[in-house]
């Protein structure tokens, strides 16, 4: 196997997009992301150091990765985030970031210097009290100010909004209206099941329901279907005349597995070949022993299931045992 086809799995999917989680810690406590009792975090020494993140990422770039997203937990809570960013910016890849934006204002210059142009920011409500309910923290104003700042500073901002029926589905129109004068993409993300996040199929808001709400507000002809980018997990739309756009990501009901190009590296140096997969392959131990991680990467890629980590039918979601073994999103890296 040559270095460039290690990342191609048996279904012909080429994995050129690496999402690196930098930490399992966070300054928010989103209810859908982490269980109420918190998650066990790895001791500091078990996490990849800045040099290890860089060296492992460099191996992946050698295998054909062209895009790296930094995520977490909240990647910005790592004190050495700036150092990691600076090192990764020397690689020949498109770098991007997913953050809750609580402290992103401290990093604007460093993000620019590293060549980051797009940032994905989580925001699940436009109301301070609801923001506090979902994140268990009182940071709404700061996040909103920081989103404005990112826009002013010229970043392309995508807002990730996890929809939970009965909680924030009544804000769908307000979120779309927010794109009228703001050049952002609001991405409605289907609530996914993880260990302890009280997932239930009835809490999902379907693609059709979201679109019907938009059509009722702006008419079917007032909403334009945009062209999606290759490997895009979202279906993109905009309301005529609005500066921004909106998108729908239906991971559970309408998965995009057949064109998936993503692999994840957890903060403690394990490959996770799918968000829904329970299995992980440890790279960091071998890397620290001076061994070759390439066969481990190949093993993880070849073990990737064709659809949702093996949860191939809708019925798979009726049995919590199928997803309760899966670490919470905060520990995987979203
Ligand atoms: N802390 C950063 C943030 O919130 O953007 C980065 C990490 S977070 C785990 C990455 C993304 O995963 C966020 O957009 C979050 O909304 C999403 N996420 C977490 N748990 C989820 C769930 N159960 N279903 C759908 N999306 C989820
Ligand atoms: Fe933290 Fe992001 Fe998870 Fe919220 S979604 S708890 S901000 S890691």
mmCIF file of C-alpha atoms and ligand atoms in Angstrom:
data_model
loop_
_atom_site.group_PDB
_atom_site.id
_atom_site.type_symbol
_atom_site.label_atom_id
_atom_site.label_comp_id
_atom_site.label_asym_id
_atom_site.label_seq_id
_atom_site.Cartn_x
_atom_site.Cartn_y
_atom_site.Cartn_z
ATOM 1 C CA UNK A 1 0.000 0.000 0.000
ATOM 2 C CA UNK A 2 1.486 3.377 -0.975
ATOM 3 C CA UNK A 3 1.284 6.289 1.417
ATOM 4 C CA UNK A 4 -1.432 7.954 -0.626
ATOM 5 C CA UNK A 5 -3.915 5.075 -0.643
ATOM 6 C CA UNK A 6 -3.674 4.220 3.054
ATOM 7 C CA UNK A 7 -6.533 6.618 3.638
ATOM 8 C CA UNK A 8 -8.832 4.999 1.065
ATOM 9 C CA UNK A 9 -11.171 2.428 2.593
ATOM 10 C CA UNK A 10 -12.653 -0.694 1.048
ATOM 11 C CA UNK A 11 -15.674 1.254 -0.139
ATOM 12 C CA UNK A 12 -13.462 3.639 -2.103
ATOM 13 C CA UNK A 13 -13.862 6.552 0.304
ATOM 14 C CA UNK A 14 -10.738 8.720 0.444
ATOM 15 C CA UNK A 15 -10.240 10.272 3.867
ATOM 16 C CA UNK A 16 -8.614 13.619 3.261
ATOM 17 C CA UNK A 17 -10.219 15.539 6.144
ATOM 18 C CA UNK A 18 -8.802 15.104 9.637
ATOM 19 C CA UNK A 19 -10.567 16.520 12.681
ATOM 20 C CA UNK A 20 -8.235 16.804 15.635
ATOM 21 C CA UNK A 21 -9.652 17.156 19.106
ATOM 22 C CA UNK A 22 -7.239 19.081 21.313
ATOM 23 C CA UNK A 23 -8.945 18.563 24.654
ATOM 24 C CA UNK A 24 -11.826 16.842 26.410
ATOM 25 C CA UNK A 25 -12.331 19.901 28.604
ATOM 26 C CA UNK A 26 -14.702 22.776 28.011
ATOM 27 C CA UNK A 27 -15.780 26.094 29.497
ATOM 28 C CA UNK A 28 -19.445 25.269 28.678
ATOM 29 C CA UNK A 29 -21.488 22.205 29.638
ATOM 30 C CA UNK A 30 -23.940 21.702 26.751
ATOM 31 C CA UNK A 31 -26.571 19.184 27.762
ATOM 32 C CA UNK A 32 -26.553 17.358 24.405
ATOM 33 C CA UNK A 33 -22.773 17.103 24.371
ATOM 34 C CA UNK A 34 -21.859 15.977 27.858
ATOM 35 C CA UNK A 35 -23.763 14.112 30.547
ATOM 36 C CA UNK A 36 -24.851 15.967 33.673
ATOM 37 C CA UNK A 37 -22.296 14.095 35.765
ATOM 38 C CA UNK A 38 -19.491 15.281 33.436
ATOM 39 C CA UNK A 39 -16.987 13.050 31.651
ATOM 40 C CA UNK A 40 -13.798 11.453 32.910
ATOM 41 C CA UNK A 41 -10.966 13.429 31.362
ATOM 42 C CA UNK A 42 -7.587 11.989 30.443
ATOM 43 C CA UNK A 43 -4.672 12.988 32.664
ATOM 44 C CA UNK A 44 -2.556 15.722 31.092
ATOM 45 C CA UNK A 45 0.307 13.365 30.251
ATOM 46 C CA UNK A 46 -2.002 11.150 28.196
ATOM 47 C CA UNK A 47 -2.939 13.989 25.852
ATOM 48 C CA UNK A 48 -0.976 14.778 22.729
ATOM 49 C CA UNK A 49 1.558 17.540 23.330
ATOM 50 C CA UNK A 50 1.909 20.333 20.730
ATOM 51 C CA UNK A 51 4.850 18.492 19.155
ATOM 52 C CA UNK A 52 2.911 15.235 19.063
ATOM 53 C CA UNK A 53 -0.142 16.906 17.507
ATOM 54 C CA UNK A 54 2.151 18.391 14.868
ATOM 55 C CA UNK A 55 4.142 15.237 14.125
ATOM 56 C CA UNK A 56 1.077 13.002 13.933
ATOM 57 C CA UNK A 57 -0.770 15.558 11.779
ATOM 58 C CA UNK A 58 2.292 15.722 9.510
ATOM 59 C CA UNK A 59 2.145 11.928 8.995
ATOM 60 C CA UNK A 60 -1.500 12.273 7.994
ATOM 61 C CA UNK A 61 -0.668 15.048 5.551
ATOM 62 C CA UNK A 62 1.952 12.697 4.058
ATOM 63 C CA UNK A 63 -0.827 10.122 3.605
ATOM 64 C CA UNK A 64 -3.068 12.568 1.740
ATOM 65 C CA UNK A 65 -4.908 14.730 4.286
ATOM 66 C CA UNK A 66 -5.604 18.173 2.819
ATOM 67 C CA UNK A 67 -7.854 19.669 5.476
ATOM 68 C CA UNK A 68 -7.515 19.771 9.274
ATOM 69 C CA UNK A 69 -10.125 21.068 11.696
ATOM 70 C CA UNK A 70 -9.254 21.733 15.336
ATOM 71 C CA UNK A 71 -12.023 20.925 17.742
ATOM 72 C CA UNK A 72 -12.642 19.461 21.202
ATOM 73 C CA UNK A 73 -14.006 19.907 23.913
ATOM 74 C CA UNK A 74 -13.279 23.574 23.552
ATOM 75 C CA UNK A 75 -9.948 23.799 21.695
ATOM 76 C CA UNK A 76 -9.281 27.331 22.961
ATOM 77 C CA UNK A 77 -9.161 26.288 26.627
ATOM 78 C CA UNK A 78 -5.820 24.616 25.993
ATOM 79 C CA UNK A 79 -3.165 27.007 27.251
ATOM 80 C CA UNK A 80 -0.841 25.890 24.440
ATOM 81 C CA UNK A 81 -3.465 26.384 21.696
ATOM 82 C CA UNK A 82 -1.422 29.207 20.121
ATOM 83 C CA UNK A 83 1.656 27.008 19.984
ATOM 84 C CA UNK A 84 -0.261 24.132 18.360
ATOM 85 C CA UNK A 85 -1.819 26.497 15.840
ATOM 86 C CA UNK A 86 1.511 28.008 14.890
ATOM 87 C CA UNK A 87 3.062 24.595 14.280
ATOM 88 C CA UNK A 88 0.122 23.295 12.245
ATOM 89 C CA UNK A 89 0.090 26.441 10.116
ATOM 90 C CA UNK A 90 3.401 25.318 8.603
ATOM 91 C CA UNK A 91 1.702 22.267 7.052
ATOM 92 C CA UNK A 92 0.318 22.365 3.537
ATOM 93 C CA UNK A 93 -3.346 22.002 4.554
ATOM 94 C CA UNK A 94 -6.508 24.050 4.886
ATOM 95 C CA UNK A 95 -6.801 24.734 8.625
ATOM 96 C CA UNK A 96 -10.104 25.451 10.343
ATOM 97 C CA UNK A 97 -11.579 25.606 13.809
ATOM 98 C CA UNK A 98 -14.762 24.716 15.684
ATOM 99 C CA UNK A 99 -15.284 26.715 18.880
ATOM 100 C CA UNK A 100 -17.966 27.913 21.254
ATOM 101 C CA UNK A 101 -16.473 31.428 20.842
ATOM 102 C CA UNK A 102 -16.499 32.247 24.570
ATOM 103 C CA UNK A 103 -12.826 33.355 24.508
ATOM 104 C CA UNK A 104 -12.144 33.500 20.763
ATOM 105 C CA UNK A 105 -11.567 37.292 20.851
ATOM 106 C CA UNK A 106 -8.196 36.568 22.497
ATOM 107 C CA UNK A 107 -7.071 34.595 19.446
ATOM 108 C CA UNK A 108 -8.199 36.684 16.465
ATOM 109 C CA UNK A 109 -4.692 37.734 15.421
ATOM 110 C CA UNK A 110 -3.263 34.259 15.873
ATOM 111 C CA UNK A 111 -6.075 32.697 13.859
ATOM 112 C CA UNK A 112 -5.417 35.154 11.042
ATOM 113 C CA UNK A 113 -1.663 34.578 11.204
ATOM 114 C CA UNK A 114 -2.276 30.818 10.902
ATOM 115 C CA UNK A 115 -4.323 31.379 7.746
ATOM 116 C CA UNK A 116 -7.664 30.334 9.242
ATOM 117 C CA UNK A 117 -10.472 31.831 7.170
ATOM 118 C CA UNK A 118 -13.545 29.874 8.288
ATOM 119 C CA UNK A 119 -14.681 29.261 11.863
ATOM 120 C CA UNK A 120 -17.614 27.166 13.004
ATOM 121 C CA UNK A 121 -19.268 28.507 16.141
ATOM 122 C CA UNK A 122 -21.867 26.771 18.300
ATOM 123 C CA UNK A 123 -24.986 28.746 19.160
ATOM 124 C CA UNK A 124 -28.217 26.935 19.931
ATOM 125 C CA UNK A 125 -30.442 29.809 21.005
ATOM 126 C CA UNK A 126 -30.805 33.524 20.372
ATOM 127 C CA UNK A 127 -32.205 33.986 23.881
ATOM 128 C CA UNK A 128 -29.830 34.446 26.840
ATOM 129 C CA UNK A 129 -31.934 32.380 29.238
ATOM 130 C CA UNK A 130 -32.256 29.467 26.837
ATOM 131 C CA UNK A 131 -28.554 29.687 26.045
ATOM 132 C CA UNK A 132 -27.919 29.321 29.764
ATOM 133 C CA UNK A 133 -30.264 26.343 30.016
ATOM 134 C CA UNK A 134 -28.593 24.448 27.189
ATOM 135 C CA UNK A 135 -24.964 25.345 27.989
ATOM 136 C CA UNK A 136 -25.394 25.453 31.792
ATOM 137 C CA UNK A 137 -23.323 28.669 31.662
ATOM 138 C CA UNK A 138 -24.144 32.391 31.393
ATOM 139 C CA UNK A 139 -21.998 33.405 28.408
ATOM 140 C CA UNK A 140 -24.590 34.439 25.815
ATOM 141 C CA UNK A 141 -23.543 38.098 25.507
ATOM 142 C CA UNK A 142 -19.886 37.252 25.164
ATOM 143 C CA UNK A 143 -20.568 34.642 22.466
ATOM 144 C CA UNK A 144 -22.837 36.996 20.539
ATOM 145 C CA UNK A 145 -20.266 39.823 20.721
ATOM 146 C CA UNK A 146 -17.536 37.477 19.570
ATOM 147 C CA UNK A 147 -19.580 36.288 16.601
ATOM 148 C CA UNK A 148 -20.013 39.949 15.574
ATOM 149 C CA UNK A 149 -16.287 40.491 16.005
ATOM 150 C CA UNK A 150 -15.401 37.476 13.856
ATOM 151 C CA UNK A 151 -17.680 38.781 11.093
ATOM 152 C CA UNK A 152 -16.158 42.276 11.337
ATOM 153 C CA UNK A 153 -12.669 40.803 11.182
ATOM 154 C CA UNK A 154 -13.553 39.100 7.893
ATOM 155 C CA UNK A 155 -13.867 35.460 8.957
ATOM 156 C CA UNK A 156 -16.398 33.281 7.208
ATOM 157 C CA UNK A 157 -18.622 32.248 10.115
ATOM 158 C CA UNK A 158 -20.773 29.138 10.233
ATOM 159 C CA UNK A 159 -23.108 28.855 13.195
ATOM 160 C CA UNK A 160 -23.822 25.332 14.414
ATOM 161 C CA UNK A 161 -27.251 25.053 15.983
ATOM 162 C CA UNK A 162 -28.257 21.653 17.373
ATOM 163 C CA UNK A 163 -32.036 21.439 17.124
ATOM 164 C CA UNK A 164 -33.987 19.784 19.918
ATOM 165 C CA UNK A 165 -37.735 19.577 19.429
ATOM 166 C CA UNK A 166 -39.647 21.416 22.127
ATOM 167 C CA UNK A 167 -36.567 23.400 23.094
ATOM 168 C CA UNK A 168 -35.319 25.517 20.190
ATOM 169 C CA UNK A 169 -37.291 24.433 17.107
ATOM 170 C CA UNK A 170 -39.418 27.549 17.660
ATOM 171 C CA UNK A 171 -36.311 29.621 16.882
ATOM 172 C CA UNK A 172 -35.703 28.202 13.396
ATOM 173 C CA UNK A 173 -37.286 31.202 11.665
ATOM 174 C CA UNK A 174 -35.432 33.664 13.920
ATOM 175 C CA UNK A 175 -32.149 31.951 13.123
ATOM 176 C CA UNK A 176 -32.846 32.134 9.380
ATOM 177 C CA UNK A 177 -33.902 35.758 9.758
ATOM 178 C CA UNK A 178 -30.562 36.413 11.465
ATOM 179 C CA UNK A 179 -28.932 35.629 8.086
ATOM 180 C CA UNK A 180 -30.770 38.581 6.479
ATOM 181 C CA UNK A 181 -28.184 41.151 7.533
ATOM 182 C CA UNK A 182 -25.387 38.863 8.652
ATOM 183 C CA UNK A 183 -23.211 37.057 6.090
ATOM 184 C CA UNK A 184 -23.168 33.805 8.071
ATOM 185 C CA UNK A 185 -24.381 30.277 7.393
ATOM 186 C CA UNK A 186 -26.629 28.911 10.123
ATOM 187 C CA UNK A 187 -26.396 25.117 10.117
ATOM 188 C CA UNK A 188 -29.232 23.218 11.760
ATOM 189 C CA UNK A 189 -27.756 20.006 13.106
ATOM 190 C CA UNK A 190 -29.761 16.948 14.015
ATOM 191 C CA UNK A 191 -29.431 15.968 17.668
ATOM 192 C CA UNK A 192 -27.275 12.824 17.852
ATOM 193 C CA UNK A 193 -27.330 10.153 20.548
ATOM 194 C CA UNK A 194 -24.338 9.720 22.857
ATOM 195 C CA UNK A 195 -23.713 8.230 26.245
ATOM 196 C CA UNK A 196 -25.960 10.000 28.785
ATOM 197 C CA UNK A 197 -27.369 12.840 26.637
ATOM 198 C CA UNK A 198 -31.042 11.823 26.980
ATOM 199 C CA UNK A 199 -31.465 11.405 23.251
ATOM 200 C CA UNK A 200 -34.812 10.369 21.963
ATOM 201 C CA UNK A 201 -36.023 10.127 18.392
ATOM 202 C CA UNK A 202 -39.013 12.371 19.191
ATOM 203 C CA UNK A 203 -36.580 15.228 19.838
ATOM 204 C CA UNK A 204 -35.404 15.242 16.202
ATOM 205 C CA UNK A 205 -36.532 17.978 13.845
ATOM 206 C CA UNK A 206 -36.612 16.704 10.284
ATOM 207 C CA UNK A 207 -35.230 18.307 7.157
ATOM 208 C CA UNK A 208 -38.771 18.534 5.827
ATOM 209 C CA UNK A 209 -40.098 20.266 8.946
ATOM 210 C CA UNK A 210 -37.346 22.901 8.781
ATOM 211 C CA UNK A 211 -37.940 23.551 5.091
ATOM 212 C CA UNK A 212 -41.697 23.714 5.523
ATOM 213 C CA UNK A 213 -41.269 26.371 8.213
ATOM 214 C CA UNK A 214 -39.035 28.382 5.867
ATOM 215 C CA UNK A 215 -41.525 27.969 2.974
ATOM 216 C CA UNK A 216 -44.409 29.067 5.203
ATOM 217 C CA UNK A 217 -42.492 32.224 6.095
ATOM 218 C CA UNK A 218 -40.898 33.150 2.757
ATOM 219 C CA UNK A 219 -42.786 30.880 0.267
ATOM 220 C CA UNK A 220 -41.242 27.961 -1.627
ATOM 221 C CA UNK A 221 -40.020 30.242 -4.389
ATOM 222 C CA UNK A 222 -38.488 32.629 -1.873
ATOM 223 C CA UNK A 223 -36.099 29.953 -0.635
ATOM 224 C CA UNK A 224 -33.309 28.949 -2.966
ATOM 225 C CA UNK A 225 -31.538 25.569 -2.931
ATOM 226 C CA UNK A 226 -27.799 26.303 -3.144
ATOM 227 C CA UNK A 227 -25.143 24.062 -4.671
ATOM 228 C CA UNK A 228 -23.446 21.994 -1.957
ATOM 229 C CA UNK A 229 -19.691 21.644 -1.920
ATOM 230 C CA UNK A 230 -18.105 18.229 -2.517
ATOM 231 C CA UNK A 231 -18.241 16.061 0.657
ATOM 232 C CA UNK A 232 -20.522 18.650 2.212
ATOM 233 C CA UNK A 233 -22.532 17.069 5.012
ATOM 234 C CA UNK A 234 -25.167 19.780 4.755
ATOM 235 C CA UNK A 235 -27.900 20.730 2.322
ATOM 236 C CA UNK A 236 -27.647 24.459 1.734
ATOM 237 C CA UNK A 237 -30.341 27.078 1.169
ATOM 238 C CA UNK A 238 -30.805 30.819 1.253
ATOM 239 C CA UNK A 239 -33.718 33.191 1.392
ATOM 240 C CA UNK A 240 -33.713 35.509 -1.623
ATOM 241 C CA UNK A 241 -32.059 38.803 -0.824
ATOM 242 C CA UNK A 242 -30.513 37.617 2.448
ATOM 243 C CA UNK A 243 -26.770 38.103 2.933
ATOM 244 C CA UNK A 244 -26.262 34.743 4.603
ATOM 245 C CA UNK A 245 -27.599 31.246 4.129
ATOM 246 C CA UNK A 246 -28.835 28.270 6.105
ATOM 247 C CA UNK A 247 -28.109 24.582 5.954
ATOM 248 C CA UNK A 248 -29.515 21.340 7.277
ATOM 249 C CA UNK A 249 -27.345 18.480 8.533
ATOM 250 C CA UNK A 250 -29.339 15.287 9.025
ATOM 251 C CA UNK A 251 -26.731 12.933 10.444
ATOM 252 C CA UNK A 252 -29.261 10.514 11.901
ATOM 253 C CA UNK A 253 -32.152 10.446 9.443
ATOM 254 C CA UNK A 254 -30.328 11.134 6.202
ATOM 255 C CA UNK A 255 -26.667 10.248 6.653
ATOM 256 C CA UNK A 256 -23.978 11.237 4.203
ATOM 257 C CA UNK A 257 -21.812 8.176 4.849
ATOM 258 C CA UNK A 258 -21.284 7.173 1.220
ATOM 259 C CA UNK A 259 -19.265 10.313 0.534
ATOM 260 C CA UNK A 260 -17.654 10.587 3.973
ATOM 261 C CA UNK A 261 -14.049 11.832 3.857
ATOM 262 C CA UNK A 262 -13.588 12.393 7.619
ATOM 263 C CA UNK A 263 -11.498 10.766 10.261
ATOM 264 C CA UNK A 264 -11.091 11.900 13.818
ATOM 265 C CA UNK A 265 -8.111 11.994 16.096
ATOM 266 C CA UNK A 266 -9.042 12.261 19.771
ATOM 267 C CA UNK A 267 -7.094 14.428 22.215
ATOM 268 C CA UNK A 268 -5.462 11.311 23.648
ATOM 269 C CA UNK A 269 -4.229 10.280 20.222
ATOM 270 C CA UNK A 270 -6.742 7.671 19.112
ATOM 271 C CA UNK A 271 -8.298 7.385 15.686
ATOM 272 C CA UNK A 272 -12.026 7.203 15.551
ATOM 273 C CA UNK A 273 -13.115 6.255 12.035
ATOM 274 C CA UNK A 274 -16.728 7.378 12.500
ATOM 275 C CA UNK A 275 -18.666 9.489 15.003
ATOM 276 C CA UNK A 276 -20.992 6.571 15.627
ATOM 277 C CA UNK A 277 -18.317 3.915 15.974
ATOM 278 C CA UNK A 278 -17.522 2.479 19.409
ATOM 279 C CA UNK A 279 -14.025 1.401 18.472
ATOM 280 C CA UNK A 280 -10.861 3.472 18.548
ATOM 281 C CA UNK A 281 -7.285 2.761 17.479
ATOM 282 C CA UNK A 282 -4.522 4.075 19.721
ATOM 283 C CA UNK A 283 -1.780 5.847 17.760
ATOM 284 C CA UNK A 284 -0.147 7.810 20.565
ATOM 285 C CA UNK A 285 1.307 4.844 22.487
ATOM 286 C CA UNK A 286 3.038 3.501 19.378
ATOM 287 C CA UNK A 287 4.142 6.999 18.403
ATOM 288 C CA UNK A 288 5.696 7.544 21.848
ATOM 289 C CA UNK A 289 7.509 4.221 21.604
ATOM 290 C CA UNK A 290 9.031 5.392 18.325
ATOM 291 C CA UNK A 291 6.978 2.898 16.279
ATOM 292 C CA UNK A 292 5.340 3.337 12.875
ATOM 293 C CA UNK A 293 1.727 4.517 13.131
ATOM 294 C CA UNK A 294 0.988 3.884 9.433
ATOM 295 C CA UNK A 295 -0.256 0.255 9.849
ATOM 296 C CA UNK A 296 -2.535 1.412 12.684
ATOM 297 C CA UNK A 297 -4.001 4.144 10.499
ATOM 298 C CA UNK A 298 -4.571 1.587 7.723
ATOM 299 C CA UNK A 299 -6.252 -0.753 10.207
ATOM 300 C CA UNK A 300 -8.626 1.979 11.428
ATOM 301 C CA UNK A 301 -9.529 3.037 7.889
ATOM 302 C CA UNK A 302 -10.152 -0.515 6.692
ATOM 303 C CA UNK A 303 -12.367 -1.217 9.714
ATOM 304 C CA UNK A 304 -14.698 1.682 8.874
ATOM 305 C CA UNK A 305 -18.288 0.507 8.481
ATOM 306 C CA UNK A 306 -20.176 1.581 5.334
ATOM 307 C CA UNK A 307 -22.782 3.499 7.308
ATOM 308 C CA UNK A 308 -22.989 5.198 10.754
ATOM 309 C CA UNK A 309 -20.396 3.026 12.483
ATOM 310 C CA UNK A 310 -22.481 -0.065 11.741
ATOM 311 C CA UNK A 311 -25.827 1.437 12.805
ATOM 312 C CA UNK A 312 -27.115 0.864 9.319
ATOM 313 C CA UNK A 313 -30.841 0.824 9.914
ATOM 314 C CA UNK A 314 -33.242 3.247 11.508
ATOM 315 C CA UNK A 315 -34.112 0.568 14.050
ATOM 316 C CA UNK A 316 -30.514 0.616 15.335
ATOM 317 C CA UNK A 317 -31.442 3.813 17.142
ATOM 318 C CA UNK A 318 -34.264 2.148 19.083
ATOM 319 C CA UNK A 319 -31.727 0.235 21.167
ATOM 320 C CA UNK A 320 -29.705 2.572 23.442
ATOM 321 C CA UNK A 321 -27.056 -0.171 23.800
ATOM 322 C CA UNK A 322 -26.025 0.681 20.253
ATOM 323 C CA UNK A 323 -24.916 4.162 21.194
ATOM 324 C CA UNK A 324 -24.530 4.258 24.974
ATOM 325 C CA UNK A 325 -21.045 2.775 24.692
ATOM 326 C CA UNK A 326 -20.071 5.668 22.425
ATOM 327 C CA UNK A 327 -18.164 8.384 24.269
ATOM 328 C CA UNK A 328 -19.883 11.771 24.522
ATOM 329 C CA UNK A 329 -19.211 14.262 21.769
ATOM 330 C CA UNK A 330 -17.007 16.288 24.122
ATOM 331 C CA UNK A 331 -14.625 13.348 24.459
ATOM 332 C CA UNK A 332 -14.667 12.382 20.778
ATOM 333 C CA UNK A 333 -14.253 15.811 19.238
ATOM 334 C CA UNK A 334 -17.220 17.030 17.225
HETATM 335 N N1 LIG B 1 -16.635 23.334 21.779
HETATM 336 C C1 LIG B 1 -16.696 23.509 20.383
HETATM 337 C C2 LIG B 1 -18.099 23.876 19.946
HETATM 338 O O1 LIG B 1 -19.019 23.731 20.734
HETATM 339 O O2 LIG B 1 -18.257 24.308 18.815
HETATM 340 C C3 LIG B 1 -16.168 22.347 19.581
HETATM 341 C C4 LIG B 1 -16.543 20.976 20.024
HETATM 342 S S1 LIG B 1 -18.260 20.543 19.907
HETATM 343 C C5 LIG B 1 -18.231 18.893 20.489
HETATM 344 C C6 LIG B 1 -18.446 20.399 18.157
HETATM 345 C C7 LIG B 1 -19.850 20.384 17.646
HETATM 346 O O3 LIG B 1 -20.491 19.206 18.067
HETATM 347 C C8 LIG B 1 -20.700 21.533 18.126
HETATM 348 O O4 LIG B 1 -21.206 22.226 17.021
HETATM 349 C C9 LIG B 1 -21.814 20.866 18.880
HETATM 350 O O5 LIG B 1 -23.018 21.561 18.726
HETATM 351 C C10 LIG B 1 -21.860 19.502 18.237
HETATM 352 N N2 LIG B 1 -22.496 18.490 19.077
HETATM 353 C C11 LIG B 1 -22.160 18.104 20.316
HETATM 354 N N3 LIG B 1 -22.997 17.142 20.780
HETATM 355 C C12 LIG B 1 -23.896 16.924 19.782
HETATM 356 C C13 LIG B 1 -25.035 16.071 19.649
HETATM 357 N N4 LIG B 1 -25.415 15.245 20.612
HETATM 358 N N5 LIG B 1 -25.720 16.107 18.485
HETATM 359 C C14 LIG B 1 -25.347 16.948 17.486
HETATM 360 N N6 LIG B 1 -24.297 17.773 17.557
HETATM 361 C C15 LIG B 1 -23.583 17.777 18.687
HETATM 362 FE FE1 LIG B 2 -18.340 22.400 25.094
HETATM 363 FE FE2 LIG B 2 -18.771 22.442 22.485
HETATM 364 FE FE3 LIG B 2 -19.586 20.395 23.949
HETATM 365 FE FE4 LIG B 2 -20.798 22.693 24.250
HETATM 366 S S1 LIG B 2 -20.755 21.471 22.344
HETATM 367 S S2 LIG B 2 -20.070 21.359 25.931
HETATM 368 S S3 LIG B 2 -19.187 24.101 23.910
HETATM 369 S S4 LIG B 2 -17.522 20.944 23.591
#
